[in-house]
PDB file of C-alpha atoms in Angstrom:
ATOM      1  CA  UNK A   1      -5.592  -2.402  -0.155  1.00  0.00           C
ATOM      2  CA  UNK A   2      -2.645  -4.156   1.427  1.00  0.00           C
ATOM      3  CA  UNK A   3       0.352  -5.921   0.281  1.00  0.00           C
ATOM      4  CA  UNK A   4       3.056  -7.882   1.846  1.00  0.00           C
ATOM      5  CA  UNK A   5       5.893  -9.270   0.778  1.00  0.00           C
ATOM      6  CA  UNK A   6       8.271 -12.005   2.902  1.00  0.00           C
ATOM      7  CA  UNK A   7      10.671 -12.626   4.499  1.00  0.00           C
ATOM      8  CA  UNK A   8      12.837 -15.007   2.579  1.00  0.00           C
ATOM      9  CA  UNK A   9      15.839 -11.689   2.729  1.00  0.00           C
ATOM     10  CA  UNK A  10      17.666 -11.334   5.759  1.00  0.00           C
ATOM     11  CA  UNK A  11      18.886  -8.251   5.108  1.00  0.00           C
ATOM     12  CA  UNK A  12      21.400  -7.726   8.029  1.00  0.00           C
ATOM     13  CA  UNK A  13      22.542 -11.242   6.722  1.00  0.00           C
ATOM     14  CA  UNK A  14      26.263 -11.193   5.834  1.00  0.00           C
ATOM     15  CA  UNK A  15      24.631 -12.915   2.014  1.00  0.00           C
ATOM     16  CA  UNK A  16      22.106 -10.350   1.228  1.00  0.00           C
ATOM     17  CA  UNK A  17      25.084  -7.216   2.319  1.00  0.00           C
ATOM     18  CA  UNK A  18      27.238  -9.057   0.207  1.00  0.00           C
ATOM     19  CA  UNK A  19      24.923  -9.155  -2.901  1.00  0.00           C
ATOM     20  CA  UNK A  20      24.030  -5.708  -2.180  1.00  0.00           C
ATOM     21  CA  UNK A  21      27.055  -4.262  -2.000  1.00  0.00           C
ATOM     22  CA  UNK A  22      28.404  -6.021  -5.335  1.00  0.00           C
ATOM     23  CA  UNK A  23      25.430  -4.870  -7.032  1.00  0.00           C
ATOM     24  CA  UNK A  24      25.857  -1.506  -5.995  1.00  0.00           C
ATOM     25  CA  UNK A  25      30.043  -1.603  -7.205  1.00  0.00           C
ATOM     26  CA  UNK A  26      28.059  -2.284 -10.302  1.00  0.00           C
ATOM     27  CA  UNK A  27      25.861  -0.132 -10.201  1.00  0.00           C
ATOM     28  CA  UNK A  28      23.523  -3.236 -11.273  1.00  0.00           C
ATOM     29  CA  UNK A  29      20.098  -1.474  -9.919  1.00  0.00           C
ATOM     30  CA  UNK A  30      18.382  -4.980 -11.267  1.00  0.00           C
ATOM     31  CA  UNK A  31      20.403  -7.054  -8.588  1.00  0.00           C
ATOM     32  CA  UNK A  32      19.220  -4.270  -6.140  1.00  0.00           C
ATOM     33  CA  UNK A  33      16.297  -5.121  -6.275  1.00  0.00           C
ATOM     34  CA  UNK A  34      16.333  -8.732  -6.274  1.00  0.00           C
ATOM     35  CA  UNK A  35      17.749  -8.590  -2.997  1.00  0.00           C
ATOM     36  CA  UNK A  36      14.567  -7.600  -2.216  1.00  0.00           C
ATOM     37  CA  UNK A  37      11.967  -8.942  -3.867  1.00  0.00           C
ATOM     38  CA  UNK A  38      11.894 -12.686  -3.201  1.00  0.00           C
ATOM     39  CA  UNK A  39       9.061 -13.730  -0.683  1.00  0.00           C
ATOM     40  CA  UNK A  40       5.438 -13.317  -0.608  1.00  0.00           C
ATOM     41  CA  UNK A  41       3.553  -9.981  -1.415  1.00  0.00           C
ATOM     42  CA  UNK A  42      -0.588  -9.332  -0.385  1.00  0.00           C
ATOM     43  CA  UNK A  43      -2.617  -6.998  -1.709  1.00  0.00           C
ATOM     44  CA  UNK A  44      -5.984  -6.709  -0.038  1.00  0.00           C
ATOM     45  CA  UNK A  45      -9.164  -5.126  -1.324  1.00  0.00           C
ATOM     46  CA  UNK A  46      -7.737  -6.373  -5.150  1.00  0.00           C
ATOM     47  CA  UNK A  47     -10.724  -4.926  -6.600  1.00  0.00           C
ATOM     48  CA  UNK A  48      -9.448  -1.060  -7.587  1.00  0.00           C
ATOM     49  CA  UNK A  49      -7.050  -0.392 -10.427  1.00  0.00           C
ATOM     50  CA  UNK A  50      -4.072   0.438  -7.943  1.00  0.00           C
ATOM     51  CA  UNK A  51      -3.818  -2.881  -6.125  1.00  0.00           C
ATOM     52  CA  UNK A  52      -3.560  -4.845 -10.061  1.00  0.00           C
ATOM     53  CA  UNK A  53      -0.932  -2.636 -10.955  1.00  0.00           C
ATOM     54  CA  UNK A  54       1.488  -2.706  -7.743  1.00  0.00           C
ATOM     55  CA  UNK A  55       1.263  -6.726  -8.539  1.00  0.00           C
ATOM     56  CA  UNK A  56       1.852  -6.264 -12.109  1.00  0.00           C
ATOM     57  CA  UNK A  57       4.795  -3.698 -11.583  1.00  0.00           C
ATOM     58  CA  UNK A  58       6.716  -6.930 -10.073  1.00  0.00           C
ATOM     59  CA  UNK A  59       5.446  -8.900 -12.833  1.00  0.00           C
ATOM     60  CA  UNK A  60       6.394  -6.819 -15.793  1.00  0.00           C
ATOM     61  CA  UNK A  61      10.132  -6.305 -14.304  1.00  0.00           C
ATOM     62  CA  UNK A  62      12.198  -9.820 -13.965  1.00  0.00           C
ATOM     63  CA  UNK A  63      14.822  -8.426 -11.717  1.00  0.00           C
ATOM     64  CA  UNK A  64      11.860  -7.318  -9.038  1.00  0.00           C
ATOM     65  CA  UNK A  65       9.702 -10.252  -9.653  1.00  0.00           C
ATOM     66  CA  UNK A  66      12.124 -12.809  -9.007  1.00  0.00           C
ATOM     67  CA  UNK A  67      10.625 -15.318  -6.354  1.00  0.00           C
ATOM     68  CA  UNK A  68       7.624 -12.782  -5.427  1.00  0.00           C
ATOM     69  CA  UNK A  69       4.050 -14.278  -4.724  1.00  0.00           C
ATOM     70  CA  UNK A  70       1.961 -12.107  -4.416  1.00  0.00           C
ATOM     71  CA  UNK A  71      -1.602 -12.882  -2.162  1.00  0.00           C
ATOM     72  CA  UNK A  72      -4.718 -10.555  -3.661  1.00  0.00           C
ATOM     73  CA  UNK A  73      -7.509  -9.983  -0.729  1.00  0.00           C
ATOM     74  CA  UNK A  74     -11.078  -8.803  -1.336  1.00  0.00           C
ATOM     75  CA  UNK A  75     -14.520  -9.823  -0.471  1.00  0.00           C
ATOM     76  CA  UNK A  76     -15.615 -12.949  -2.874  1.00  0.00           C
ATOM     77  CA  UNK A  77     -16.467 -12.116  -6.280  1.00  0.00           C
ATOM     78  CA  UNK A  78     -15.311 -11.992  -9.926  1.00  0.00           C
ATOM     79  CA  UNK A  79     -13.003  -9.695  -9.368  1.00  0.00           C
ATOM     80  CA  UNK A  80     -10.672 -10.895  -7.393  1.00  0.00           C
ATOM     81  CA  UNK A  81     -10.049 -14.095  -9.464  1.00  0.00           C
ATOM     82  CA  UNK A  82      -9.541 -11.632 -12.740  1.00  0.00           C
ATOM     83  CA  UNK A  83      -6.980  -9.453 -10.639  1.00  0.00           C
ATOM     84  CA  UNK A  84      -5.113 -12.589  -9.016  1.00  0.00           C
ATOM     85  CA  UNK A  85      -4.787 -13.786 -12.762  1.00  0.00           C
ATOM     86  CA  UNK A  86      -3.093 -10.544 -13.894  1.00  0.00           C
ATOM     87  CA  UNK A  87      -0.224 -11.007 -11.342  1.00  0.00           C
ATOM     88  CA  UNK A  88       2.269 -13.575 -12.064  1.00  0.00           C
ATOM     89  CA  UNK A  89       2.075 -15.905  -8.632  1.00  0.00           C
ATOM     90  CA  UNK A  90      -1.111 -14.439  -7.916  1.00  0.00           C
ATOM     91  CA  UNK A  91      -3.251 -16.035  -5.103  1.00  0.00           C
ATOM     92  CA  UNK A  92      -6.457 -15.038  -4.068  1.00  0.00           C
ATOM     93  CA  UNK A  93      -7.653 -14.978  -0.823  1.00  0.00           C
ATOM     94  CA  UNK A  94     -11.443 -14.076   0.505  1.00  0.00           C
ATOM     95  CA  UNK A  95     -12.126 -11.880   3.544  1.00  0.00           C
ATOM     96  CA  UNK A  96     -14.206  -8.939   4.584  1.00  0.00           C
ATOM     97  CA  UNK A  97     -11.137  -7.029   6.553  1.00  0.00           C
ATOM     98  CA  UNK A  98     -14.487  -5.049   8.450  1.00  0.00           C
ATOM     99  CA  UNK A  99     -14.282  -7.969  10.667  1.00  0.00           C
ATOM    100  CA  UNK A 100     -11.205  -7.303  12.562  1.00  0.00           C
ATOM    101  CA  UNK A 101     -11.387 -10.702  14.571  1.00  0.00           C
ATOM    102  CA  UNK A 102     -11.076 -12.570  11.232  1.00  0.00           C
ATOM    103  CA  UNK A 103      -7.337 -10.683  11.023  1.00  0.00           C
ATOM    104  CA  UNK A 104      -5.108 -12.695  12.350  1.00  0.00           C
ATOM    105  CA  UNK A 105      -6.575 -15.975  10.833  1.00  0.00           C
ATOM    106  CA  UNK A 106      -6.199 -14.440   7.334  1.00  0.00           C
ATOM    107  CA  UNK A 107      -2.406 -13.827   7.657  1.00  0.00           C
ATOM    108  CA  UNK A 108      -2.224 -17.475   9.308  1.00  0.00           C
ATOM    109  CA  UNK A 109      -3.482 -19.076   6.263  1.00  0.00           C
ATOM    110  CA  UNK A 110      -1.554 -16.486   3.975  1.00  0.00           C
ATOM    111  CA  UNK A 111       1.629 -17.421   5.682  1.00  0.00           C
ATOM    112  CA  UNK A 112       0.646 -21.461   6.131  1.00  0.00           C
ATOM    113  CA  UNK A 113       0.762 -21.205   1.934  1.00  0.00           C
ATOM    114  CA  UNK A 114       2.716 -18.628   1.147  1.00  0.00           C
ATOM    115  CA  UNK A 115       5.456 -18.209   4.093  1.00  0.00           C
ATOM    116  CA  UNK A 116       6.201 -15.334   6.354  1.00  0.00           C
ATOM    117  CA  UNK A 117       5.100 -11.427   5.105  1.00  0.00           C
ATOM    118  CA  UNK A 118       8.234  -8.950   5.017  1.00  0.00           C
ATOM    119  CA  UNK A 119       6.650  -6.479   3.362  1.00  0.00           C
ATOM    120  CA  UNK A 120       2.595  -4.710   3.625  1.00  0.00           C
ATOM    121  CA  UNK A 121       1.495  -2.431   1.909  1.00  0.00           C
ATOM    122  CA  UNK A 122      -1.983  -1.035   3.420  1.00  0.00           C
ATOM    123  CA  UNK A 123      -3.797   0.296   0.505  1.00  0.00           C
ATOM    124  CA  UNK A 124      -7.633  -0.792   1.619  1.00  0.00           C
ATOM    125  CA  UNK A 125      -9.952   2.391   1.409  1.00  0.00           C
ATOM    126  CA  UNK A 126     -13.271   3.365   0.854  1.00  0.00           C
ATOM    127  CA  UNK A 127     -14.172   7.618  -0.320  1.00  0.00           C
ATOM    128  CA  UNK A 128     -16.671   9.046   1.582  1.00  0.00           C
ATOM    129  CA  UNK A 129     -18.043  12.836   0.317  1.00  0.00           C
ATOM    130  CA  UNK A 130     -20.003  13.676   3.062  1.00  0.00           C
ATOM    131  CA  UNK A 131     -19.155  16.403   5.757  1.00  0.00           C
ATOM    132  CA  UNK A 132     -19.696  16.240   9.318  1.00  0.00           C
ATOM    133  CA  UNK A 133     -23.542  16.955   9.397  1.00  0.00           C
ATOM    134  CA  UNK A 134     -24.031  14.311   6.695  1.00  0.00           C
ATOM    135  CA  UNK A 135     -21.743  11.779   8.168  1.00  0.00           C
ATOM    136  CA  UNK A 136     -23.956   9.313  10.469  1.00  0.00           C
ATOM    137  CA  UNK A 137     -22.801   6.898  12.654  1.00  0.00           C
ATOM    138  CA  UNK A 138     -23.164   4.322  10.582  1.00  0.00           C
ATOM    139  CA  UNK A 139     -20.655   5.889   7.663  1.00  0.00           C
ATOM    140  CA  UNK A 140     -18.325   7.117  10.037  1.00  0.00           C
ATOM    141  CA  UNK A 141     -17.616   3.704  11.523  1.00  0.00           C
ATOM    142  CA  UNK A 142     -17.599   1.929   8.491  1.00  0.00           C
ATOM    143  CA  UNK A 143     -15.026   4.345   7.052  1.00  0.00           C
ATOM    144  CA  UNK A 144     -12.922   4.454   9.375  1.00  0.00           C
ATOM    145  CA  UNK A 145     -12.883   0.341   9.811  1.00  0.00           C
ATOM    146  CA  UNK A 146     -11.683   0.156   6.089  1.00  0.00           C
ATOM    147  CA  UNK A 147      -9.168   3.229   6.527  1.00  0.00           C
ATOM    148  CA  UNK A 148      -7.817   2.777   9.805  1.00  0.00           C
ATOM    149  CA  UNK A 149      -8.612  -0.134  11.851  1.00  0.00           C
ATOM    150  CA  UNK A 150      -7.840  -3.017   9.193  1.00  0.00           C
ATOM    151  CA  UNK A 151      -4.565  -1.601   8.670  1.00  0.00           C
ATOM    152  CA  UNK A 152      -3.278  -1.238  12.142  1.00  0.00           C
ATOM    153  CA  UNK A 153      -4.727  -5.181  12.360  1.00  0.00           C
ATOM    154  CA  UNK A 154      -2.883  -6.187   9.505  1.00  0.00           C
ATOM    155  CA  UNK A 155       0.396  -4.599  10.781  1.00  0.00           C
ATOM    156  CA  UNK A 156      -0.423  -5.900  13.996  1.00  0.00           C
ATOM    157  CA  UNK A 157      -0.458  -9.318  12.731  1.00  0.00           C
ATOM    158  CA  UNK A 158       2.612  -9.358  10.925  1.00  0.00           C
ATOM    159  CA  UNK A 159       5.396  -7.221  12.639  1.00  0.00           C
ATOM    160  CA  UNK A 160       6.544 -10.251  14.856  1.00  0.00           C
ATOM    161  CA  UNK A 161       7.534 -12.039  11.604  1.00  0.00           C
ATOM    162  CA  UNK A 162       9.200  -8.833  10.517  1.00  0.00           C
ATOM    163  CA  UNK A 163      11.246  -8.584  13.706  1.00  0.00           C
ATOM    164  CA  UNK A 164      12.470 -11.604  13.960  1.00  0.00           C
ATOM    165  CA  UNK A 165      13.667 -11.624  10.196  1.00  0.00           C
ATOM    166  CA  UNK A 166      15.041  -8.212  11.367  1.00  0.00           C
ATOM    167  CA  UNK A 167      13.763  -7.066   8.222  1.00  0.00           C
ATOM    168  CA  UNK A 168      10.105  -5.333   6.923  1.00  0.00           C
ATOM    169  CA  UNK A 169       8.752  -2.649   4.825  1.00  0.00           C
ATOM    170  CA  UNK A 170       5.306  -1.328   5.870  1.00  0.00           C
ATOM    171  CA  UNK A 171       4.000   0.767   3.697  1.00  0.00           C
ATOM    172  CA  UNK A 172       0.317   3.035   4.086  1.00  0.00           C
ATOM    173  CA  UNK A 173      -1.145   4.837   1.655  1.00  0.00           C
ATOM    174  CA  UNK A 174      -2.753   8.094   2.997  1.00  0.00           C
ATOM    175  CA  UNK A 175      -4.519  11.156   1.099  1.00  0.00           C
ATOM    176  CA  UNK A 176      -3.806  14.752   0.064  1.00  0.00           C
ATOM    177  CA  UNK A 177      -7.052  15.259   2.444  1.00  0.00           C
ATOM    178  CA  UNK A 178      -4.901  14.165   5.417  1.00  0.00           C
ATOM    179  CA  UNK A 179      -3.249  17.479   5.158  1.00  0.00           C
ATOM    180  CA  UNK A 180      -6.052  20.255   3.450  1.00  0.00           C
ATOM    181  CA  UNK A 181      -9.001  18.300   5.099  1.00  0.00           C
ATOM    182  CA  UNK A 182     -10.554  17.341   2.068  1.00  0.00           C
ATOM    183  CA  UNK A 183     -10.732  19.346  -1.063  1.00  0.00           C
ATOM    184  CA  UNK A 184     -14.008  17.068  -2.202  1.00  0.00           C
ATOM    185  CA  UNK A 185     -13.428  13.995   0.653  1.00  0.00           C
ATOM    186  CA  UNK A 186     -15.542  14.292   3.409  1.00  0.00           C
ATOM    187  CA  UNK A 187     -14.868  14.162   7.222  1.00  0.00           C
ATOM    188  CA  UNK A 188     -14.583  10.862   7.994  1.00  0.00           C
ATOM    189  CA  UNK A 189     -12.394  10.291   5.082  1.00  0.00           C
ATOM    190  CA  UNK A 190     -10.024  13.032   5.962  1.00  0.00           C
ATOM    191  CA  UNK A 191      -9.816  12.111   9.550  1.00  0.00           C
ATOM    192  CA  UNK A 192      -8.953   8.579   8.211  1.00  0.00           C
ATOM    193  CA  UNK A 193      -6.532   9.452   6.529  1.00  0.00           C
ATOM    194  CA  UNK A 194      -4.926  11.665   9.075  1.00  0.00           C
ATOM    195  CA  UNK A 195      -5.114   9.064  11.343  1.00  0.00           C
ATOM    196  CA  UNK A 196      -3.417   7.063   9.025  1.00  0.00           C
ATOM    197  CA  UNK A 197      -0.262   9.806   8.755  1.00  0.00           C
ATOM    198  CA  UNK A 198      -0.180   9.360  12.495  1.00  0.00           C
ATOM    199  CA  UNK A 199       0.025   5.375  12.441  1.00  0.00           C
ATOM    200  CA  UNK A 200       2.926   5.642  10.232  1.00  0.00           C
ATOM    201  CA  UNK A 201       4.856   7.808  12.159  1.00  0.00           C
ATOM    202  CA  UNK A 202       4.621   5.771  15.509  1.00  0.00           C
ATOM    203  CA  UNK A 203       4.859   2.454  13.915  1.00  0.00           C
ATOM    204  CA  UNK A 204       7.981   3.956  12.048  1.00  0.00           C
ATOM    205  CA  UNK A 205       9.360   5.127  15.460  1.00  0.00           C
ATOM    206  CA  UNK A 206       9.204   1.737  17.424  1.00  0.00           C
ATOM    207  CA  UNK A 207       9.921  -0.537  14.518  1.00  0.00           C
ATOM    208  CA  UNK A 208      13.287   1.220  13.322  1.00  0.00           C
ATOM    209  CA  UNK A 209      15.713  -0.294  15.073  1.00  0.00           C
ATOM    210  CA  UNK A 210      14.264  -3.823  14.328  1.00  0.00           C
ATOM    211  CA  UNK A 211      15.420  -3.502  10.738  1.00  0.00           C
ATOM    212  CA  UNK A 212      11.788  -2.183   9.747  1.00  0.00           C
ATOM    213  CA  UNK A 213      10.536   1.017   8.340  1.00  0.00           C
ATOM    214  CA  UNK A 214       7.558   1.863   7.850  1.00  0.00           C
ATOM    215  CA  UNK A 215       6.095   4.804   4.972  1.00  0.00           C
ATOM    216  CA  UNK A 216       3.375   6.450   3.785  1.00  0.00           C
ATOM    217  CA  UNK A 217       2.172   7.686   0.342  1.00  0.00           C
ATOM    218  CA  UNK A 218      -0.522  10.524   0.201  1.00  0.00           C
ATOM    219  CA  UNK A 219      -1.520  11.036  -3.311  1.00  0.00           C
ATOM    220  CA  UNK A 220      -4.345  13.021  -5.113  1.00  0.00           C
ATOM    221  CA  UNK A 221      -6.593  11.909  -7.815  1.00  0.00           C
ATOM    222  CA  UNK A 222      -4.875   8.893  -9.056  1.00  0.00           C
ATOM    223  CA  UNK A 223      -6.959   8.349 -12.199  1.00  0.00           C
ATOM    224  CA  UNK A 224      -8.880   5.441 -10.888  1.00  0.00           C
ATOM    225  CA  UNK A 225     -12.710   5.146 -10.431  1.00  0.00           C
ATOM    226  CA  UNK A 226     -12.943   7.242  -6.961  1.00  0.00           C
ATOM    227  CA  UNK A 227     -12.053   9.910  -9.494  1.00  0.00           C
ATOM    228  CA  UNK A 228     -13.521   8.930 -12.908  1.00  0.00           C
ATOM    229  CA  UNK A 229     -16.939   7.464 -11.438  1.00  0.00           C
ATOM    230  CA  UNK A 230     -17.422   9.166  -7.988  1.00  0.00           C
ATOM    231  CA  UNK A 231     -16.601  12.820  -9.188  1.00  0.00           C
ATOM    232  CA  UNK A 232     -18.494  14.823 -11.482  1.00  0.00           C
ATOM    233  CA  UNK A 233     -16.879  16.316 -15.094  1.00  0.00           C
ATOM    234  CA  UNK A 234     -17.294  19.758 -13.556  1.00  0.00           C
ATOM    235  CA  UNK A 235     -15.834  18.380 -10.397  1.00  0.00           C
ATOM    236  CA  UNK A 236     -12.549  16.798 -12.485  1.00  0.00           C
ATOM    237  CA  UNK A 237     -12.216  20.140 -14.443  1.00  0.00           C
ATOM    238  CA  UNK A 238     -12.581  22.426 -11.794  1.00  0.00           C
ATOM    239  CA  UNK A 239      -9.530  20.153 -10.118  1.00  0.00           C
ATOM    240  CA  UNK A 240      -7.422  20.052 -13.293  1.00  0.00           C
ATOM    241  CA  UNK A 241      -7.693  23.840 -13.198  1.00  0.00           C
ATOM    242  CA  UNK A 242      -5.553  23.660  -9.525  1.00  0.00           C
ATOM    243  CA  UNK A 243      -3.484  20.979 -10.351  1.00  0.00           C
ATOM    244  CA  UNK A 244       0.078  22.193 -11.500  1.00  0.00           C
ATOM    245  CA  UNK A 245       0.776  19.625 -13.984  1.00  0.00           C
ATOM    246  CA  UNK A 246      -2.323  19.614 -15.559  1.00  0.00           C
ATOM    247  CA  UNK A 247      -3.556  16.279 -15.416  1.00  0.00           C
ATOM    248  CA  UNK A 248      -4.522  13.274 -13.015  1.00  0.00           C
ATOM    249  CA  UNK A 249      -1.791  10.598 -11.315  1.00  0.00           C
ATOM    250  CA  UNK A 250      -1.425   7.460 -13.480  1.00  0.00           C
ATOM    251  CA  UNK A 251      -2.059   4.336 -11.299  1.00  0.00           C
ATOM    252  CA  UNK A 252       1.537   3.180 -12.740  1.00  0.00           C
ATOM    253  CA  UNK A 253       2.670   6.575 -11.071  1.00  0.00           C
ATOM    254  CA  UNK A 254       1.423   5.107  -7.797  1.00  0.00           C
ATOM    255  CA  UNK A 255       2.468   1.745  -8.135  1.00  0.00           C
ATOM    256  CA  UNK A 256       6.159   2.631  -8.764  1.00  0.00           C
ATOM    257  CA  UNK A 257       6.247   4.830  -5.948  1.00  0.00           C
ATOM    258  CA  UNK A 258       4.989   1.610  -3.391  1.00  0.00           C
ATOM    259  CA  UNK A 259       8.038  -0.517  -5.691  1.00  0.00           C
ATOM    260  CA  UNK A 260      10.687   1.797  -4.871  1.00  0.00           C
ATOM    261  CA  UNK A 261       9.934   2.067  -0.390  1.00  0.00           C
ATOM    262  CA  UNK A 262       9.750  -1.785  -0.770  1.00  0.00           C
ATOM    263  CA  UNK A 263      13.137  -1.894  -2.445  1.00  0.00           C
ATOM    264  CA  UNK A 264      16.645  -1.903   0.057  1.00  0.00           C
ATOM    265  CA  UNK A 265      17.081   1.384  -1.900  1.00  0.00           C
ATOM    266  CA  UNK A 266      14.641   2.879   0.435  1.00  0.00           C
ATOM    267  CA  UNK A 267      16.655   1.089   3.916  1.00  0.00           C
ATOM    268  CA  UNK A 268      17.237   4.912   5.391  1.00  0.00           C
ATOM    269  CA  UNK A 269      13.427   6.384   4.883  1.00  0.00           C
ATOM    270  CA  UNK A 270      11.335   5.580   7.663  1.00  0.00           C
ATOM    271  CA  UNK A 271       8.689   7.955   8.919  1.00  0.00           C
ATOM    272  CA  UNK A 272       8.012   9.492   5.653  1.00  0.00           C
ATOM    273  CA  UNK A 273       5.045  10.719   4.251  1.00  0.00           C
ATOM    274  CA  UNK A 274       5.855  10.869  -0.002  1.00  0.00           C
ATOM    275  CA  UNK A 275       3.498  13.692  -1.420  1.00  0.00           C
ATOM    276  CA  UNK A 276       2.190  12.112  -5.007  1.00  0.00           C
ATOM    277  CA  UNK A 277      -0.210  15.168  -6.196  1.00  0.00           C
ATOM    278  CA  UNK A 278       1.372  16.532  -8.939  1.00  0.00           C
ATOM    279  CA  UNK A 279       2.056  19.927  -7.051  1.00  0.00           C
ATOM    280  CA  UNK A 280      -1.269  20.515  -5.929  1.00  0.00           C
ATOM    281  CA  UNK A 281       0.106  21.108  -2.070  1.00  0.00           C
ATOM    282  CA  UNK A 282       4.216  21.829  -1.631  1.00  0.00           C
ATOM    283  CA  UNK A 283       5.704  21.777   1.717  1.00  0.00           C
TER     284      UNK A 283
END
């Protein structure tokens, strides 16, 4: 999945600073935020439970909503009109992000309607179970298309917008398997993933001084159907048993985590990697 948000906020403008700063004598967290959110937002691959809620988590708060569109990308279908009417300003766009050429024409006619992207947030993925003898070439370049290769395209495409606003939030959600190798996920899912750690951590070192950071978010079994369809009930209860809180991450869990890196509360965290696993792996 990915989301973006623009770049209506200039946030080394002398405005923006301003409003920030009086919101913060306030201690006015709403006005925080509306600093920030105004613009456009994406979400690609709309289909799964995680890219409706980071769109609805702007919707259901006013002071985070204000001005926010928010562009919902997927493959035709159903779907994808149902999730882009859940989401207050939500516009649905059609693409197959396996086709990397078709990349940089997307976010064309995303900005041509919408305006410039400030803010992505790479959530597209696809679960493979399969370990390296089972892996074919076929699954292992398909994965790692959806994982890897459409997000670095997508950031690709709009980091010269960010950079000239001299402001951005790029934002990739990883996996727990990116550090343990996969507990159930197979190889070319973990190696995805991993590869997806790494992508944040170089993007994050040559886009900081251009007023960009750029984050990652590694959770582990968000309750969504990669975990209530694609694992078995003796697969979720043998997990449960390891998991330190007991249960599964909430998609809202998830969501609020993505809200708060996007936010000019997060300005000073670049190169992060936020652990989201309920203490299943502490380091």
């Amino acid at each position: 999945m990915i989301r973006q948000h623009a770049g209506v906020v200039d946030q080394d403008g002398d405005a923006a600073q301003t409003r920030f700063d009086a919101a913060d004598q306030r201690g006015d967290v709403g006005d925080r935020c509306q600093v920030c959110f105004e613009g456009e937002a994406i979400v690609d691959f709309a289909r799964g439970a995680l890219e409706t809620l980071i769109g609805q988590i702007y919707q259901r708060n006013p002071a985070a909503a204000a001005g926010c569109r928010v562009a919902l990308v997927d493959l035709p279908g159903e779907r994808l009109e149902r999730a882009a009417s859940e989401v207050d300003d939500g516009v649905a766009f059609e693409a197959d992000l396996v086709s990397i050429g078709d990349i940089p024409a997307l976010v064309s006619r995303i900005e041509s309607r919408l305006g410039s992207v400030t803010i992505l947030v790479n959530n597209a993925g696809v679960l493979s179970n399969h370990k390296s003898q089972a892996t074919d070439e076929e699954e292992w370049r398909r994965v790692l298309a959806i994982n890897l290769d459409a997000a670095f395209f997508l950031a690709r495409a709009v980091i010269p917008a960010m950079k000239q606003a001299r402001w951005g939030r790029i934002i990739n959600t990883t996996s727990l398997a990116a550090k343990t190798g996969g507990l159930t996920a197979g190889t070319a899912y973990a190696v995805s993933k991993g590869a997806m750690s790494s992508l944040t951590f170089s993007l994050a070192r040559e886009l900081a001084s251009d007023g960009v950071t750029v984050n990652g978010i590694a959770p582990a079994y968000v309750r969504t159907p990669m975990v209530t369809e694609q694992l078995t009930e003796a697969q979720r209860q043998a997990l449960l048993a390891t998991i330190p809180v007991g249960r599964f991450c909430e998609p809202e869990e998830f969501a609020h985590v993505v809200r708060f890196l996007a936010s000019p509360l997060a300005g000073f965290i670049t190169g992060e990697i936020i652990d989201v696993n309920g203490g299943l792996v502490m380091d």
